[in-house]
XYZ file of C-alpha atoms in Angstrom:
329
model
C 5.699 -0.215 3.837
C 6.909 2.904 5.724
C 4.786 5.973 5.054
C 6.436 9.047 3.551
C 5.149 12.598 3.305
C 4.522 12.037 -0.419
C 2.060 9.243 0.564
C 0.376 11.557 3.046
C 0.119 14.332 0.441
C -1.863 11.970 -1.806
C -4.275 10.983 0.958
C -4.585 14.268 2.856
C -3.101 17.044 0.694
C -4.151 20.101 2.726
C -3.286 18.815 6.208
C -0.040 17.238 4.985
C 1.156 20.461 3.344
C 0.429 22.420 6.524
C 2.377 19.931 8.642
C 5.279 19.857 6.157
C 5.428 23.667 6.151
C 5.517 23.764 9.950
C 8.476 21.331 9.978
C 10.379 23.183 7.234
C 9.915 26.552 8.927
C 10.435 25.137 12.451
C 7.098 26.561 13.475
C 5.676 23.625 15.399
C 2.451 24.426 17.267
C 2.246 23.380 20.906
C -1.019 21.487 20.203
C -2.821 20.001 17.194
C -6.282 18.443 16.967
C -6.502 15.927 14.106
C -10.192 15.284 13.440
C -11.858 13.119 10.815
C -13.385 9.715 10.184
C -11.760 6.505 11.289
C -9.302 5.225 8.693
C -8.355 8.619 7.232
C -4.721 8.456 8.404
C -4.746 10.534 11.619
C -2.492 8.245 13.672
C -0.313 7.467 10.657
C 0.347 11.186 10.166
C 0.898 11.821 13.879
C 3.541 9.071 13.938
C 5.239 10.344 10.770
C 5.244 13.881 12.196
C 6.841 12.620 15.434
C 9.507 10.755 13.458
C 10.230 13.875 11.378
C 10.670 15.880 14.592
C 12.829 13.390 16.505
C 14.878 11.834 13.658
C 18.489 13.043 13.932
C 19.520 11.537 10.583
C 16.878 13.362 8.545
C 18.248 15.111 5.438
C 14.926 15.839 3.685
C 11.415 16.359 5.009
C 11.117 12.571 5.448
C 12.547 10.792 8.508
C 15.239 8.201 7.766
C 13.034 5.353 9.161
C 16.164 3.440 10.232
C 17.772 5.312 13.144
C 17.168 4.480 16.788
C 14.639 7.347 17.182
C 12.591 6.275 14.143
C 12.571 2.603 15.094
C 11.489 3.285 18.671
C 8.716 5.645 17.568
C 7.407 2.949 15.202
C 7.446 0.385 18.021
C 5.885 2.811 20.526
C 8.922 2.795 22.827
C 10.449 6.251 22.436
C 11.083 7.785 25.884
C 10.097 11.298 24.777
C 6.937 10.332 22.870
C 3.973 9.351 25.050
C 0.839 7.777 23.582
C -2.403 7.750 25.552
C -5.281 5.471 24.596
C -8.571 4.891 26.452
C -8.288 2.769 29.582
C -11.416 0.689 29.036
C -14.241 2.962 27.879
C -12.565 6.291 28.663
C -9.364 8.274 29.149
C -9.135 8.985 32.856
C -7.766 11.857 34.929
C -4.989 9.644 36.338
C -3.661 9.028 32.812
C -3.339 12.783 32.224
C -1.779 13.291 35.680
C 0.779 10.573 34.896
C 1.517 12.303 31.587
C 2.045 15.637 33.352
C 4.400 14.013 35.824
C 6.428 12.497 32.978
C 6.657 15.915 31.349
C 8.085 17.583 34.458
C 11.348 15.797 33.636
C 13.479 17.130 30.819
C 13.546 15.063 27.654
C 15.705 12.010 28.115
C 17.473 12.322 24.784
C 16.691 15.870 23.635
C 14.718 18.832 24.926
C 11.742 17.855 22.771
C 8.720 16.015 24.106
C 5.550 14.960 22.345
C 2.355 13.206 23.308
C -0.448 11.725 21.216
C -3.921 11.267 22.697
C -5.929 8.773 20.658
C -9.759 8.973 20.761
C -9.542 12.282 22.606
C -13.354 12.505 22.657
C -13.302 9.706 25.263
C -11.642 11.826 27.953
C -13.718 12.083 31.123
C -14.644 15.601 32.297
C -11.916 15.422 34.961
C -9.336 14.270 32.413
C -10.379 17.052 29.995
C -10.083 19.725 32.689
C -6.689 18.384 33.727
C -5.462 18.411 30.126
C -6.792 21.952 29.698
C -4.574 23.144 32.564
C -1.663 21.362 30.901
C -2.370 23.039 27.539
C -2.686 26.464 29.187
C 0.967 26.320 30.298
C 2.732 24.961 27.214
C 6.454 24.277 27.320
C 8.299 25.566 24.269
C 9.560 22.103 23.383
C 6.321 20.184 24.035
C 3.904 19.208 21.278
C 0.476 17.643 21.822
C -1.464 15.833 19.090
C -5.068 14.931 19.877
C -6.840 12.495 17.557
C -10.624 12.299 17.336
C -13.466 11.204 15.092
C -15.763 13.744 16.736
C -14.163 17.107 17.454
C -17.408 18.507 18.902
C -17.143 16.009 21.765
C -13.842 17.606 22.787
C -14.115 20.576 25.171
C -14.382 23.832 23.208
C -11.718 25.340 25.495
C -9.346 22.522 24.480
C -10.231 22.944 20.788
C -9.500 26.663 21.003
C -5.948 25.927 22.196
C -5.211 23.512 19.346
C -4.495 24.000 15.681
C -7.421 22.195 14.053
C -6.567 19.799 11.224
C -9.549 18.396 9.295
C -8.924 14.989 7.710
C -11.101 14.411 4.643
C -12.603 11.037 3.659
C -10.369 9.198 1.191
C -11.592 9.467 -2.396
C -12.723 6.136 -3.913
C -9.730 5.727 -6.248
C -7.223 6.331 -3.442
C -9.134 3.981 -1.165
C -9.276 1.225 -3.776
C -5.547 1.591 -4.422
C -4.778 1.473 -0.682
C -6.934 -1.653 -0.280
C -5.167 -3.397 -3.155
C -1.847 -2.502 -1.515
C -3.198 -4.220 1.613
C -3.655 -7.395 -0.448
C -7.313 -7.213 -1.503
C -8.195 -8.287 -5.031
C -9.379 -5.562 -7.388
C -12.950 -6.957 -7.242
C -12.966 -7.014 -3.431
C -11.379 -3.572 -3.182
C -14.010 -2.126 -5.522
C -16.821 -3.692 -3.488
C -15.440 -2.331 -0.193
C -14.970 1.139 -1.698
C -18.659 1.143 -2.656
C -19.681 0.245 0.905
C -17.447 2.572 2.946
C -14.877 5.339 2.484
C -13.107 4.246 5.671
C -9.876 2.289 5.117
C -9.864 0.492 8.478
C -13.536 -0.494 8.206
C -13.022 -1.683 4.616
C -10.123 -3.957 5.634
C -12.145 -5.354 8.551
C -15.162 -6.031 6.319
C -13.011 -7.774 3.720
C -12.037 -10.343 6.390
C -15.525 -10.628 7.904
C -17.279 -13.946 7.206
C -20.660 -12.344 8.082
C -20.171 -9.767 5.322
C -19.073 -12.444 2.823
C -22.241 -14.424 3.609
C -24.300 -11.235 3.198
C -23.076 -10.868 -0.371
C -23.915 -14.511 -1.121
C -27.451 -14.034 0.213
C -27.975 -11.002 -2.034
C -26.969 -13.018 -5.122
C -29.185 -15.930 -4.010
C -32.151 -13.587 -3.454
C -31.726 -12.079 -6.914
C -31.613 -15.518 -8.554
C -34.696 -16.599 -6.619
C -36.580 -13.442 -7.615
C -35.833 -14.340 -11.233
C -36.445 -18.088 -11.178
C -38.381 -19.268 -8.076
C -40.638 -16.426 -7.012
C -42.957 -18.690 -5.014
C -40.078 -19.610 -2.690
C -38.994 -16.021 -1.971
C -41.110 -15.612 1.230
C -39.632 -18.841 2.652
C -36.097 -17.679 1.744
C -36.687 -14.313 3.444
C -38.041 -16.035 6.561
C -35.507 -18.891 6.884
C -32.282 -17.380 5.532
C -32.373 -13.614 5.057
C -33.911 -12.545 8.393
C -31.866 -14.962 10.586
C -28.691 -13.507 9.041
C -29.645 -9.820 9.160
C -30.897 -9.851 12.741
C -30.356 -6.163 13.601
C -31.715 -3.094 11.802
C -28.185 -1.820 11.046
C -27.324 -5.196 9.495
C -30.511 -5.170 7.447
C -29.657 -1.673 6.188
C -26.302 -3.063 5.084
C -28.043 -5.941 3.291
C -30.248 -3.426 1.456
C -27.143 -1.401 0.535
C -25.672 -4.535 -1.077
C -28.961 -5.179 -2.891
C -28.959 -1.574 -4.110
C -25.427 -2.008 -5.483
C -26.673 -5.007 -7.485
C -29.434 -2.983 -9.155
C -27.038 -0.076 -9.752
C -24.736 -2.528 -11.507
C -27.680 -3.699 -13.580
C -28.316 -0.091 -14.653
C -24.636 0.149 -15.698
C -25.040 -3.022 -17.783
C -28.093 -1.504 -19.515
C -26.129 1.694 -20.159
C -23.203 -0.338 -21.528
C -20.846 0.836 -18.779
C -19.398 -2.505 -17.559
C -16.252 -0.816 -16.194
C -18.409 0.852 -13.500
C -19.891 -2.333 -12.014
C -19.101 -3.440 -8.452
C -20.142 -7.124 -8.532
C -17.367 -7.879 -11.036
C -17.232 -11.558 -10.015
C -20.870 -11.999 -11.069
C -20.940 -10.271 -14.442
C -22.640 -13.246 -16.144
C -25.414 -13.210 -13.504
C -25.770 -9.449 -13.841
C -26.220 -9.806 -17.587
C -28.866 -12.509 -17.045
C -30.622 -10.241 -14.524
C -30.536 -7.304 -16.957
C -32.492 -9.450 -19.424
C -35.075 -10.201 -16.710
C -35.368 -6.548 -15.525
C -35.456 -3.693 -18.029
C -33.592 -0.433 -17.362
C -36.885 1.110 -16.251
C -37.605 -1.749 -13.841
C -34.054 -1.716 -12.448
C -34.376 2.024 -11.764
C -37.794 1.536 -10.127
C -36.324 -1.197 -7.923
C -33.642 1.211 -6.707
C -36.471 3.514 -5.592
C -38.234 0.602 -3.845
C -35.016 -0.238 -1.945
C -34.612 3.405 -0.866
C -38.213 3.365 0.380
C -37.527 0.147 2.314
C -34.468 1.758 3.950
C -36.563 4.738 5.052
C -39.226 2.402 6.493
C -36.570 0.621 8.542
C -35.452 3.989 9.949
C -39.101 4.656 10.851
C -39.233 1.420 12.875
C -41.554 -0.508 10.560
C -41.268 -4.236 11.314
C -38.159 -5.521 9.438
C -39.695 -8.707 8.045
C -42.718 -6.791 6.775
C -40.370 -4.310 5.055
C -38.528 -7.157 3.293
C -41.706 -8.955 2.253
C -43.145 -5.768 0.748
C -39.861 -4.995 -1.011
C -39.562 -8.432 -2.631
C -43.175 -8.189 -3.818
C -42.440 -4.826 -5.455
C -39.291 -6.212 -7.123
C -41.169 -9.243 -8.475
C -43.801 -7.104 -10.242
């Protein structure tokens, strides 16, 4: 579905209104720096902005989406819009030099020219210095949009020549709605929203078999802690640890375990609409009989302690063994 400014206003109200105002008043800055987390709509807005600038059929703030200019911008083939992405691990000086050379020619179809630099923080020092020279001599009809997840990694002299646009994390309701529009079930969308506020990451996780298996292991561990406590150490050793092999993965496993006990607290408080593991409500109710509200709350504290130990480089298996012992008590 083609994005409109009304969609952008819902996701990023402040930035969107500023960009809309600049179009309406024909006060386009020569350079913008869009900064914010991955998945917050930076490229989507840059593309929509370009279409609004180049579209010759536009009658409102929104581009028509159908004309030759709009279609070529969407496909990345517009002659007066140049998009730079990292070449391997970085954006190199030659890429900026090539861009400058392209911009010495007048626009092929109008006097306007625009370029988008994705992951601008990955410019080499030489590329950054070259771009700085380019930004210091702006053409009236040229607009630069730099996209970054880390604005502090962009040269301060470049930042000072750009209009800074801060993209906020999506709020959970917006994110869940966006995920359901992408085809996720309500249960899956709610789970992903609890794990991340990043749309792109949430979509990737929803398709990730490793993450799906992680959720299964959490449910299995909970059932074992309730019914077969003697087998928990073997389960941790033979199934949990081989799956969560890195500390970051183990932190994610503990996050999923924490969500389970938070859900259990919601069951105790008679707030079923707030639970995340909606596909396992019967198991949650069984677990809430096994663990009282007080115990569920204590277990959340034990999981937080385990997460801190992992950050302090305590041996991962030892952390898990201690945690499961605490939960069993």
